[in-house]
Tab-separated table of C-alpha atoms and ligand atoms in Angstrom:
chain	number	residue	atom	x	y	z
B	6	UNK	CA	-1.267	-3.473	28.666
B	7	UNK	CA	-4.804	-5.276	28.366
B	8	UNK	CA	-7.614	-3.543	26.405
B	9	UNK	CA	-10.916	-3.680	25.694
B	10	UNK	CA	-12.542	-2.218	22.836
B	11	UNK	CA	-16.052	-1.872	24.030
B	12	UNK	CA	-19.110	-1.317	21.699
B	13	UNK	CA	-17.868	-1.208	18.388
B	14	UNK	CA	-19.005	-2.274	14.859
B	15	UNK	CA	-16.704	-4.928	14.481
B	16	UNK	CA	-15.884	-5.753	11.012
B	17	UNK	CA	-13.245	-8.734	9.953
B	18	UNK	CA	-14.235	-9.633	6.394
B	19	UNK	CA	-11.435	-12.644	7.289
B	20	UNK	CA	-14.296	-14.178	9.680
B	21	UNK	CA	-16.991	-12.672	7.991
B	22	UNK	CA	-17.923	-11.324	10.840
B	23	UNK	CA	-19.920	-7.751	11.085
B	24	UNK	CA	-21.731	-6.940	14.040
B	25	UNK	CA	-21.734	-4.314	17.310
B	26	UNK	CA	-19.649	-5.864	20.461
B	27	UNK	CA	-16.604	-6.060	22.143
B	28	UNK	CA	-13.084	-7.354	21.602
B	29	UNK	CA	-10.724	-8.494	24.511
B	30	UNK	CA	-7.082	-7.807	24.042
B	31	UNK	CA	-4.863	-9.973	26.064
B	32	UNK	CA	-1.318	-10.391	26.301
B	33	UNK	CA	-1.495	-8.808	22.664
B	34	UNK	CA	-3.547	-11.441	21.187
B	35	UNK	CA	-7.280	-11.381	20.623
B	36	UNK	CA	-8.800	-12.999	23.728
B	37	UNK	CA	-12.517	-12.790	22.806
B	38	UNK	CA	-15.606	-11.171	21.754
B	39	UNK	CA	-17.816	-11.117	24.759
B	40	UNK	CA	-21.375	-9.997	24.727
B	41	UNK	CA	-21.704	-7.857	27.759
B	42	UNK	CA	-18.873	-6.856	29.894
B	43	UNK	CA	-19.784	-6.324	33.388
B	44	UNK	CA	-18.391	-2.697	35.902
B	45	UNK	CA	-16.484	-5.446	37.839
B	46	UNK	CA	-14.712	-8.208	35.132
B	47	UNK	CA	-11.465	-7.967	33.927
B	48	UNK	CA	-9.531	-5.966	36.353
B	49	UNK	CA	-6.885	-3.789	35.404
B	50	UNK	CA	-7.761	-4.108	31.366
B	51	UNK	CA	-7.983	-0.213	29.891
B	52	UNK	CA	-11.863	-0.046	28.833
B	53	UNK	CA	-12.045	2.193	25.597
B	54	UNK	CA	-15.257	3.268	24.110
B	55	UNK	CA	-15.643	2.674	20.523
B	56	UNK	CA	-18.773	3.405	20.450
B	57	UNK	CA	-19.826	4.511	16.276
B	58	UNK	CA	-16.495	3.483	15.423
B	59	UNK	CA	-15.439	0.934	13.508
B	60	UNK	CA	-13.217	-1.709	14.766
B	61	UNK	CA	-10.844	-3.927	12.099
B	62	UNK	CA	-7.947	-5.455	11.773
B	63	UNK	CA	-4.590	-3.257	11.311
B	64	UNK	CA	-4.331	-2.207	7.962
B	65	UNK	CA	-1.904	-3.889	5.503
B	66	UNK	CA	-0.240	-2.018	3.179
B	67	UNK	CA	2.097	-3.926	0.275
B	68	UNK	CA	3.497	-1.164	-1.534
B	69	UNK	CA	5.466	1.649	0.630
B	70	UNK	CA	8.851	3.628	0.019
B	71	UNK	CA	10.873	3.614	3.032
B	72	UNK	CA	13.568	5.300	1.583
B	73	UNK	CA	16.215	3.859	4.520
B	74	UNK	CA	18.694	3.071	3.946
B	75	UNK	CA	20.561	6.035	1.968
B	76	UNK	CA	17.671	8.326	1.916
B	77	UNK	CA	17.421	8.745	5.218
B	78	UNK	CA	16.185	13.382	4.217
B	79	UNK	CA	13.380	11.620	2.398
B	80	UNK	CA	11.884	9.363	5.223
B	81	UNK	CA	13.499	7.037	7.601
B	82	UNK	CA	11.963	3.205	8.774
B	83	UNK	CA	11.280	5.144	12.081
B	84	UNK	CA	8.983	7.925	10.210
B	85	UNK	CA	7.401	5.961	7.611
B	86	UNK	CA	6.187	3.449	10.722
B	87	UNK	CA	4.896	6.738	12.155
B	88	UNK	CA	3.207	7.957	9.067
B	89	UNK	CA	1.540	4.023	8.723
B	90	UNK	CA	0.800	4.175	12.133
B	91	UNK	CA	-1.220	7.588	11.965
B	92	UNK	CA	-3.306	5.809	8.143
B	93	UNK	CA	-4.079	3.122	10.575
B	94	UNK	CA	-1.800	0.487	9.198
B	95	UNK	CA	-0.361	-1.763	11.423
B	96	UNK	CA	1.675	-3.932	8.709
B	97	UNK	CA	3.613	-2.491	5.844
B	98	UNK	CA	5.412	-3.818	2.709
B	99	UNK	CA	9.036	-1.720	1.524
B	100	UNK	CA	10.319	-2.169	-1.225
B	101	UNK	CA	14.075	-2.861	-2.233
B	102	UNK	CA	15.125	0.756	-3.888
B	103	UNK	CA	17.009	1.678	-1.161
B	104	UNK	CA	20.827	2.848	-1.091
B	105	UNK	CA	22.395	-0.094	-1.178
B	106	UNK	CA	19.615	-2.063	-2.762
B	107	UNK	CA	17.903	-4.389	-0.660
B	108	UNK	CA	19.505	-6.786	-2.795
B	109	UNK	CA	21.087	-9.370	-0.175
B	110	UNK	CA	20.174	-10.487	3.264
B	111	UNK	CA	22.487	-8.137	5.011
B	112	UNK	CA	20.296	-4.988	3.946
B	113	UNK	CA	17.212	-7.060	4.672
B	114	UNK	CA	18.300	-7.485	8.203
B	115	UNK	CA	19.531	-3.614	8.336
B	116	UNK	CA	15.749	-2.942	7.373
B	117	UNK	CA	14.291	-5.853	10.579
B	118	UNK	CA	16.415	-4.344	12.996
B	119	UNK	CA	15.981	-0.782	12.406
B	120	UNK	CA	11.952	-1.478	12.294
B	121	UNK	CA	11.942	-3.784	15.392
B	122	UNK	CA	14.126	-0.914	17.640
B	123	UNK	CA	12.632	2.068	16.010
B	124	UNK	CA	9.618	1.429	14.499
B	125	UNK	CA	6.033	1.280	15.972
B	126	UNK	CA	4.305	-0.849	12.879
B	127	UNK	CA	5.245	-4.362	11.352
B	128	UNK	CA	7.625	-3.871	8.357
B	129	UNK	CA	7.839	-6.793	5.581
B	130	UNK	CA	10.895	-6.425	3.099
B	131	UNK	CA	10.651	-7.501	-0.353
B	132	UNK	CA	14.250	-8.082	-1.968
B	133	UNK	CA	15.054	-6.699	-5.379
B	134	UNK	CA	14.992	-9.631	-8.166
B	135	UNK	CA	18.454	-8.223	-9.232
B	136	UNK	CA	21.426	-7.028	-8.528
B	137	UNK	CA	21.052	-3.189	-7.560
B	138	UNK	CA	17.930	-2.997	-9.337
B	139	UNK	CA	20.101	-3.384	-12.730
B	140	UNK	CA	18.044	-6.101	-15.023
B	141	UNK	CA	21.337	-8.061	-15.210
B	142	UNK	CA	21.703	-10.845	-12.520
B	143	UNK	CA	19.937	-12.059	-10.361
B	144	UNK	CA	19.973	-10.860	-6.454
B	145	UNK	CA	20.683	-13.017	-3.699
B	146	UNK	CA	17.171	-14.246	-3.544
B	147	UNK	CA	17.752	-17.188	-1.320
B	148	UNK	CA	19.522	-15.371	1.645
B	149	UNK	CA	16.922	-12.266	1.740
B	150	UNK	CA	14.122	-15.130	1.870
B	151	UNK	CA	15.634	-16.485	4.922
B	152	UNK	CA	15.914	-13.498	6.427
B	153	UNK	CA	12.669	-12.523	6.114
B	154	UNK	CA	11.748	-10.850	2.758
B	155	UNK	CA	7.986	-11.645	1.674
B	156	UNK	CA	8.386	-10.949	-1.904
B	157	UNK	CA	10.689	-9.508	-4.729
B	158	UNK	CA	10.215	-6.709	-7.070
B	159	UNK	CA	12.457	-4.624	-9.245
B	160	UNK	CA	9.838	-1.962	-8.419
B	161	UNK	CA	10.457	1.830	-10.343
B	162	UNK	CA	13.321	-0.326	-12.379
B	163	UNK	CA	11.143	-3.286	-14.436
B	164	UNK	CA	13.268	-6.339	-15.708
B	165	UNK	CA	13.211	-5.781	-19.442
B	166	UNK	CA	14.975	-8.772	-19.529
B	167	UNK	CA	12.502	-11.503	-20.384
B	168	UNK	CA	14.263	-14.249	-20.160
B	169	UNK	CA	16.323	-13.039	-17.006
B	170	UNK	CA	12.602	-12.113	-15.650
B	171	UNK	CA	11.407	-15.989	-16.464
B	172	UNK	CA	14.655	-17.236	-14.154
B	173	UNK	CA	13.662	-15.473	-11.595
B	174	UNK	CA	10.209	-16.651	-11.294
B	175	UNK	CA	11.530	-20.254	-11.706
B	176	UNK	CA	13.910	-19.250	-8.917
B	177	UNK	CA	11.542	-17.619	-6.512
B	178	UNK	CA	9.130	-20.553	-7.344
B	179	UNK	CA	10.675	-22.922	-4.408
B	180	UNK	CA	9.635	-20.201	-1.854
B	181	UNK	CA	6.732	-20.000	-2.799
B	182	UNK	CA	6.501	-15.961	-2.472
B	183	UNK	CA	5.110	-13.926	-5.204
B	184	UNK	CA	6.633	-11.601	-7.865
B	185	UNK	CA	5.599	-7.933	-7.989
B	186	UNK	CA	5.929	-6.154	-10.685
B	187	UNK	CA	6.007	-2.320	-11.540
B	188	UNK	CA	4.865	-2.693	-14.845
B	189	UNK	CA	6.883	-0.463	-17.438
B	190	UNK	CA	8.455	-0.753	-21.124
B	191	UNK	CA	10.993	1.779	-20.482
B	192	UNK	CA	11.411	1.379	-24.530
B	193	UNK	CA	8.018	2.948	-24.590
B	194	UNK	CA	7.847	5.296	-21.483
B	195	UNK	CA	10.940	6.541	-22.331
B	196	UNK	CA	12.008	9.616	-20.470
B	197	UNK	CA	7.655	10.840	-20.387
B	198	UNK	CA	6.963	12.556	-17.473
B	199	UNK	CA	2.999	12.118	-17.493
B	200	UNK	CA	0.463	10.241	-18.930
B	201	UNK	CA	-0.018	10.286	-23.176
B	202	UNK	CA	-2.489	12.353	-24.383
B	203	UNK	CA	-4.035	15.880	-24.868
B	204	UNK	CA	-3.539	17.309	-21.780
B	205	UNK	CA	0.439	15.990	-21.900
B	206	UNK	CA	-0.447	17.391	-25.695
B	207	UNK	CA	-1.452	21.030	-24.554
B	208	UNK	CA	1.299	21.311	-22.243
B	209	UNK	CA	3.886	20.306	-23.968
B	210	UNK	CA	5.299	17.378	-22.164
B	211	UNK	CA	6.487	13.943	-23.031
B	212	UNK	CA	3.875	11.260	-22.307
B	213	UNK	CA	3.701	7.693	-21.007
B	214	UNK	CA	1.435	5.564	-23.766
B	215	UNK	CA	-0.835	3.184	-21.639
B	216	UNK	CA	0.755	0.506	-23.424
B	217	UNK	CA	3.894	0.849	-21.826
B	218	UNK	CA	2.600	-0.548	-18.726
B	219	UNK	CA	0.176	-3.231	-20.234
B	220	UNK	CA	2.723	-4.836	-22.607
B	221	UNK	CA	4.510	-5.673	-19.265
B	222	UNK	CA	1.204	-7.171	-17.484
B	223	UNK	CA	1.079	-8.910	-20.863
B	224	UNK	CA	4.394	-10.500	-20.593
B	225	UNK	CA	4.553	-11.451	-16.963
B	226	UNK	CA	1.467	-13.041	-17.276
B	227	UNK	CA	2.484	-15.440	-20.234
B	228	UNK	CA	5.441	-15.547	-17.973
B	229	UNK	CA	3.450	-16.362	-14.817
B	230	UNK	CA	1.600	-18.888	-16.654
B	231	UNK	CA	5.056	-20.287	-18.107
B	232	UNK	CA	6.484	-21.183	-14.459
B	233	UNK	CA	3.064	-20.991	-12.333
B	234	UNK	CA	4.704	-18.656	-9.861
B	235	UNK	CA	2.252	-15.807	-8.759
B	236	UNK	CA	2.280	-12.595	-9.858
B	237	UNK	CA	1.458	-9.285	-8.487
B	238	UNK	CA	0.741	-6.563	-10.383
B	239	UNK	CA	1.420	-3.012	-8.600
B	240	UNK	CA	-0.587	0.226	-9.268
B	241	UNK	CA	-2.647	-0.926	-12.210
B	242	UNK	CA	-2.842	2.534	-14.204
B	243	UNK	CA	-4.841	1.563	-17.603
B	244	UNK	CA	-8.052	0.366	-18.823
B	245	UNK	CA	-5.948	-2.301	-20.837
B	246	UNK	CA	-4.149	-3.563	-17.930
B	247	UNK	CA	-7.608	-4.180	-15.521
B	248	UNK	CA	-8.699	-6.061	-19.154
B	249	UNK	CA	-5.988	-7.985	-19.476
B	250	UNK	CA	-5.713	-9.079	-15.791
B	251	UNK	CA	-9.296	-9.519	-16.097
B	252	UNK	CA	-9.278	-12.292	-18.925
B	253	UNK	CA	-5.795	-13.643	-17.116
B	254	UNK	CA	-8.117	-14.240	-13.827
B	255	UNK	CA	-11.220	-15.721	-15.621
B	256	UNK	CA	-8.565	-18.453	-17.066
B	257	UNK	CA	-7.119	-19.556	-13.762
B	258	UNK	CA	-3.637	-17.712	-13.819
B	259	UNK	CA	-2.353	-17.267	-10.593
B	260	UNK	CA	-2.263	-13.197	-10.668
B	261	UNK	CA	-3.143	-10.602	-8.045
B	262	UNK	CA	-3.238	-6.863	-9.049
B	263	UNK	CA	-3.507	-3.395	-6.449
B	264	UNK	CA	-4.671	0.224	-7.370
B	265	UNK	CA	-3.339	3.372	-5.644
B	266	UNK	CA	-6.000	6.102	-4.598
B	267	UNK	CA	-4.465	8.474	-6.615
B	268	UNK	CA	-4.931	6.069	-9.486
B	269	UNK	CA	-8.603	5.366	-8.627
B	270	UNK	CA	-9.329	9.060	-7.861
B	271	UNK	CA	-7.361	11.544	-9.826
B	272	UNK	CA	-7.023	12.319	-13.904
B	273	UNK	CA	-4.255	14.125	-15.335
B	274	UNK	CA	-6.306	17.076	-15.764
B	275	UNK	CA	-4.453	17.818	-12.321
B	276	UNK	CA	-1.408	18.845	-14.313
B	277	UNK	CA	-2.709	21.227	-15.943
B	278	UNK	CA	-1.284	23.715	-13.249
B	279	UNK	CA	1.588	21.913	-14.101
B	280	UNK	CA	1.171	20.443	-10.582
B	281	UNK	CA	4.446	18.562	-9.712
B	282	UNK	CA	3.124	16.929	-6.309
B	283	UNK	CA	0.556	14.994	-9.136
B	284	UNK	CA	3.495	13.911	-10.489
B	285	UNK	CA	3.599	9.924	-10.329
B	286	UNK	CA	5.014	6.712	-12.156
B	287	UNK	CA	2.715	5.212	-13.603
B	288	UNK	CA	1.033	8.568	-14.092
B	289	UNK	CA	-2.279	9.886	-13.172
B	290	UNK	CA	-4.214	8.939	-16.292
B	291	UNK	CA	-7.970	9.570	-17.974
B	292	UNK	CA	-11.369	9.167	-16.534
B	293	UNK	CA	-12.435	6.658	-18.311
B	294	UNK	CA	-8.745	5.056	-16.753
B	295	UNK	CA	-10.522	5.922	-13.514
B	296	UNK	CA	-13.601	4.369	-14.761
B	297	UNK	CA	-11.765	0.764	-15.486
B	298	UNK	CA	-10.026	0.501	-12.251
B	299	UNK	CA	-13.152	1.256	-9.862
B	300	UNK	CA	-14.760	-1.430	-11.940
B	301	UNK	CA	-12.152	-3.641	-11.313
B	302	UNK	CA	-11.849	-2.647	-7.846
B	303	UNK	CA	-15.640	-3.488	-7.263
B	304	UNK	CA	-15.678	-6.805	-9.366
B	305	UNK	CA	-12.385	-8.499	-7.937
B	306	UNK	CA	-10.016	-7.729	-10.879
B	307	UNK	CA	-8.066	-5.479	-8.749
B	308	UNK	CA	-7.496	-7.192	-5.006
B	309	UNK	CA	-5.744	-5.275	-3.023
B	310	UNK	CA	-5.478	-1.127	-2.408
B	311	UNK	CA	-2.078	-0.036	-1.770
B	312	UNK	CA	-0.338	3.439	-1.439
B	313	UNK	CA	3.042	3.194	-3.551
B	314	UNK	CA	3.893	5.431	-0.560
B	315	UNK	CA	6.851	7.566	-2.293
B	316	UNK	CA	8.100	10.730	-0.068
B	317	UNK	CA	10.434	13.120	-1.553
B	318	UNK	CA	11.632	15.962	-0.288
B	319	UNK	CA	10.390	19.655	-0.910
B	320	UNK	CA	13.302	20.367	-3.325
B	321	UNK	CA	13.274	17.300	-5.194
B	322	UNK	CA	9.167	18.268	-5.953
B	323	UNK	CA	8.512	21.974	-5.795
B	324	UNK	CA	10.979	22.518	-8.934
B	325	UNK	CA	9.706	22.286	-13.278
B	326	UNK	CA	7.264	19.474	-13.907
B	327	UNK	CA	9.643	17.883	-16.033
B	328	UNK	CA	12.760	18.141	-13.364
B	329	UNK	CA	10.666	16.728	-10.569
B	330	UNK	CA	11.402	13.576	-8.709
B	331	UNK	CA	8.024	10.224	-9.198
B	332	UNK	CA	5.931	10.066	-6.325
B	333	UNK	CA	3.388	10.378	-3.750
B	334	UNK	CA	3.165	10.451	0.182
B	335	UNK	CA	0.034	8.390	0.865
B	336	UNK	CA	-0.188	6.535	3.913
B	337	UNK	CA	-1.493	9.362	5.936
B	338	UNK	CA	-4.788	9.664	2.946
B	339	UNK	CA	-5.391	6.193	1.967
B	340	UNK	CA	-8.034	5.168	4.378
B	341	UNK	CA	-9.843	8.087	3.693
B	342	UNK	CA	-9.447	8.196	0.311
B	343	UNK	CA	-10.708	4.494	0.476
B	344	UNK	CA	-13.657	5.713	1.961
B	345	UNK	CA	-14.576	7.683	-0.591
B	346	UNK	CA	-15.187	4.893	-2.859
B	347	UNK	CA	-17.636	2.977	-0.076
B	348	UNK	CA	-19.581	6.322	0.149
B	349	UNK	CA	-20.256	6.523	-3.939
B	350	UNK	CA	-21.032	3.146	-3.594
B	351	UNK	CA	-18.418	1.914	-5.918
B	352	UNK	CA	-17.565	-0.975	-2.924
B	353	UNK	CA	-18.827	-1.832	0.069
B	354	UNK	CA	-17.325	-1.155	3.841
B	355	UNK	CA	-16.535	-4.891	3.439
B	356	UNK	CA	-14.456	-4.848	0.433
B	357	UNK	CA	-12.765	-2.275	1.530
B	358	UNK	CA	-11.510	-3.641	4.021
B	359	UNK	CA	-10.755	-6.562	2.747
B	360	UNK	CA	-8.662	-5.089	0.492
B	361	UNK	CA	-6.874	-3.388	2.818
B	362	UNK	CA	-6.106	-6.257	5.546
B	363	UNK	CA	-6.443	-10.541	4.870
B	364	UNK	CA	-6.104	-9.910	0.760
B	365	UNK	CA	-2.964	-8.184	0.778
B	366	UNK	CA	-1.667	-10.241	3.825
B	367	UNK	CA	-2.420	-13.465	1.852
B	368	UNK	CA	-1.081	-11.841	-1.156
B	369	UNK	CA	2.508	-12.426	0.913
B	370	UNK	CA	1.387	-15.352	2.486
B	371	UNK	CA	1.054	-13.758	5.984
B	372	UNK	CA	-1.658	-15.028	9.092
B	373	UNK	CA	-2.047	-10.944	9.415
B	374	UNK	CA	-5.472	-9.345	8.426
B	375	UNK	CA	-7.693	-11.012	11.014
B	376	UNK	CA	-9.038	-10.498	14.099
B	377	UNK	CA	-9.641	-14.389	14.955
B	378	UNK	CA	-9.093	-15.596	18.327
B	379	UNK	CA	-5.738	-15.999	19.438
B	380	UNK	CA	-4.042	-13.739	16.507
B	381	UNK	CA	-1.943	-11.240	17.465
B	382	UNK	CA	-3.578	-7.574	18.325
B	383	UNK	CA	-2.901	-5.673	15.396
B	384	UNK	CA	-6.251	-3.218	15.590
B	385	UNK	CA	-7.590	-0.010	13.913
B	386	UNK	CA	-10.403	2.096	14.960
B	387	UNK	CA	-11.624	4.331	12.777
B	388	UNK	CA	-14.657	6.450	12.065
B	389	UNK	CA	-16.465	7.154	8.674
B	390	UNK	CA	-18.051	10.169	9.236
B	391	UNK	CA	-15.819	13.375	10.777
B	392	UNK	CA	-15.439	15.463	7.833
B	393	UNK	CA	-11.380	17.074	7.247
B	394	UNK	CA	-9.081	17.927	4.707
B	395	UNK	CA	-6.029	16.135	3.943
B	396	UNK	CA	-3.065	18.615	5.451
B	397	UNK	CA	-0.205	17.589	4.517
B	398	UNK	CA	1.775	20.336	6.932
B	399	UNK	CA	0.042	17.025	9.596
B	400	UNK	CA	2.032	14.525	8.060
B	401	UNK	CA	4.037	12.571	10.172
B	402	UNK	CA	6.027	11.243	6.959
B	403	UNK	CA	9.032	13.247	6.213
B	404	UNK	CA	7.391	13.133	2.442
B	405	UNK	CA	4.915	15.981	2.290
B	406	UNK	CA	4.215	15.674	-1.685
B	407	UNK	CA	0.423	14.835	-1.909
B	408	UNK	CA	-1.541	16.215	-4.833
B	409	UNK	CA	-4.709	15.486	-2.246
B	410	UNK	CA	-3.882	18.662	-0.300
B	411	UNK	CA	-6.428	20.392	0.836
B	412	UNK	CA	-9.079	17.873	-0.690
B	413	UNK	CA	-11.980	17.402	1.433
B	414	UNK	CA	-12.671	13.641	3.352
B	415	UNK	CA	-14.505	11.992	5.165
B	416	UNK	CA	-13.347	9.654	8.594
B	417	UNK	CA	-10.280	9.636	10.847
B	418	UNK	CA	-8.222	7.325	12.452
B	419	UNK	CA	-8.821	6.688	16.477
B	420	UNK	CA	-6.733	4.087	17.508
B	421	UNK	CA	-3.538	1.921	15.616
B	422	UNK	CA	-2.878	-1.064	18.060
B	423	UNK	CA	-0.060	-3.149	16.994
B	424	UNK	CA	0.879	-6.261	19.017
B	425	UNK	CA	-1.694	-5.667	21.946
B	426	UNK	CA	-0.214	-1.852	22.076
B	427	UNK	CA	-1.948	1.617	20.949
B	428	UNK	CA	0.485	2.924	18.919
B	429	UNK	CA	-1.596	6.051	17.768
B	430	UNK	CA	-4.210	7.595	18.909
B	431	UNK	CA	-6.561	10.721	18.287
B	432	UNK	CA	-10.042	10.997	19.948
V	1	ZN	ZN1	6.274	1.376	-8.867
């Protein structure tokens, strides 16, 4: 189907283009931006009325939990594309901790197939860096490359390895697609089930020390810098880590870093009720935690803003703090949420989206993120103002576990267009 998005603020940070118009979807590609459309022209296109809305490229997500294959009670490729589609993302990013791994190019093309005949968004694979997630050797890096991975990670199991993490980088290096890392000394996080400090103190739980995630940055960084291939730090947690990735940008090193909204918004006062949908690795930390990483969001520091979409079921959450499973369901709240942050002024509409479209997509070295003529149609329309409250009984993602419940926003999604097609709507 042909569409036209009539009188919309369009906004593409890609093009740096901001201004009120149309856009002219043919064929699934971006035809054009025309001025005035007249009653008569383009015959057969469905006309939709945009007007107050925004109008952006598909959000890009790089960090979501797909949880199929072997999880299949927790989400499957088909739900998760749902739950993107419904944020307003059009592309998103899995990651390997699957059952198998998505440690060789036969999983990887398990994961393509099941998104391209059940799933309405764009899913991007990133292969694990070792075998079944294990720290030992290293996965069949090669193979899932060809068939189609973007990235690796060892995400939720860091490489404590150094040296087997410095062979991968060298390895990965000739692909020229980035390392992400989930930052953790397990030596230090040990078996902590929140952040460090007095409210894990007062409660009685074991905590996660902010160092255990920013001796990691530390080390892939002097790692990064050892073999030049780029690094991508996921859900920056600590005031340390935004410094350290801070100074590692000022000096040239080729390192990108994303925040989560639950990192940017929350502090671990949310425990307190001993909260177990809160409960998140890295953990919710302090405000002045939330203080560093809107600083780096608004100065560049941190690129990107990704969910770590993680959805558990109801049994594996609603049990003792200390017994329940690491994670949040966020795709269905992150736009919002994002919001949030243009509305305190913390970033601008701009950034925002930027960080949620060409950054990451560049990030994985993808064309995505744009709305430049002749690119395929991957649209959302959104707008900033409807008040809510994030339900999660609305979720479309089998993972229902959002500590956000309840919490008041502001903006909805209108339209998700992928490849030409509305894939979600709600007007
Ligand atoms: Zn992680």
């Amino acid at each position: 189907m042909n569409l036209i998005l009539e009188n919309g603020n369009i906004i593409d940070p890609s093009q740096n283009l901001n201004s009120k118009g149309n856009v002219v979807i043919e064929e699934g590609k971006i035809k054009g931006f025309p001025k005035k459309i007249s009653e008569s022209g383009f015959k057969g296109f469905k006309r939709i009325d945009c007007k107050d809305k925004i109008i952006s490229p598909g959000l890009i997500d790089l960090h979501v939990h797909l949880r199929e294959p072997g999880y299949e009670y927790k989400e499957t490729i088909k739900t998760g594309c749902e739950a993107a589609a419904a944020g307003g993302f059009t592309t998103i990013v899995c990651m390997p901790n699957t059952n198998p791994v998505n440690d060789n190019a036969s999983v990887t093309e398990f994961i393509l197939y099941k998104a391209r005949t059940e799933g309405i968004v764009n899913v991007l694979p990133i292969g694990a860096i070792t075998i079944g997630e294990q720290g030992e050797s290293l996965a069949h890096i090669g193979e899932m490359y060809e068939a189609g991975c973007v990235g690796i990670s060892d995400d939720g199991m860091p490489v404590m390895h150094a040296g087997i993490m410095r062979n991968a980088m060298e390895y990965v290096k000739a692909f020229n697609i980035p390392v992400l890392i989930h930052a953790e000394d397990k030596g230090l996080s040990s078996d902590g089930v929140m952040n460090e400090g007095l409210v894990s103190t007062s409660l009685g739980l074991k905590g996660i020390p902010n160092a255990s995630e920013e001796v990691m940055i530390a080390r892939d960084i002097n790692l990064c810098e050892l073999t030049g291939t780029p690094l991508h730090v996921c859900h920056v947690s600590t005031v340390g880590s935004v410094r350290i990735i801070r100074e590692a940008k000022s000096r040239g090193v080729n390192v990108t870093a994303e925040a989560t909204p639950h990192h940017f918004h929350l502090t671990d006062d949310i425990v307190k009720e001993y909260n177990s949908f809160a409960k998140v690795n890295p953990p919710i930390r302090t405000a002045a935690d939330v203080e560093a990483i809107r600083e780096g969001l608004a100065d560049g520091t941190i690129d990107v803003i990704a969910t770590d979409h993680a959805p558990h079921s109801e049994d594996e959450k609603k049990v003792e703090f200390d017994k329940a499973s690491f994670g949040i369901s966020g795709l269905e709240s992150a736009l919002q949420l994002s919001l949030q942050l243009v509305e305190r002024k913390i970033i601008t509409l701009e950034d925002m989206i930027s960080k949620l479209t060409h950054i990451p997509a560049k990030i994985i070295g993808s064309d995505k993120g744009t709305l430049k003529e002749g690119a395929v149609a991957d649209i959302v329309v959104f707008d900033t103002k409807g008040e809510s409250k994030v339900d999660r009984h609305k979720f479309y993602s089998r993972g229902k576990n959002t500590p956000f419940h309840g919490h008041k926003v502001k903006g909805k999604v209108n339209y998700t267009i992928v490849n030409g097609k509305i894939v979600y709507e709600d007007i």
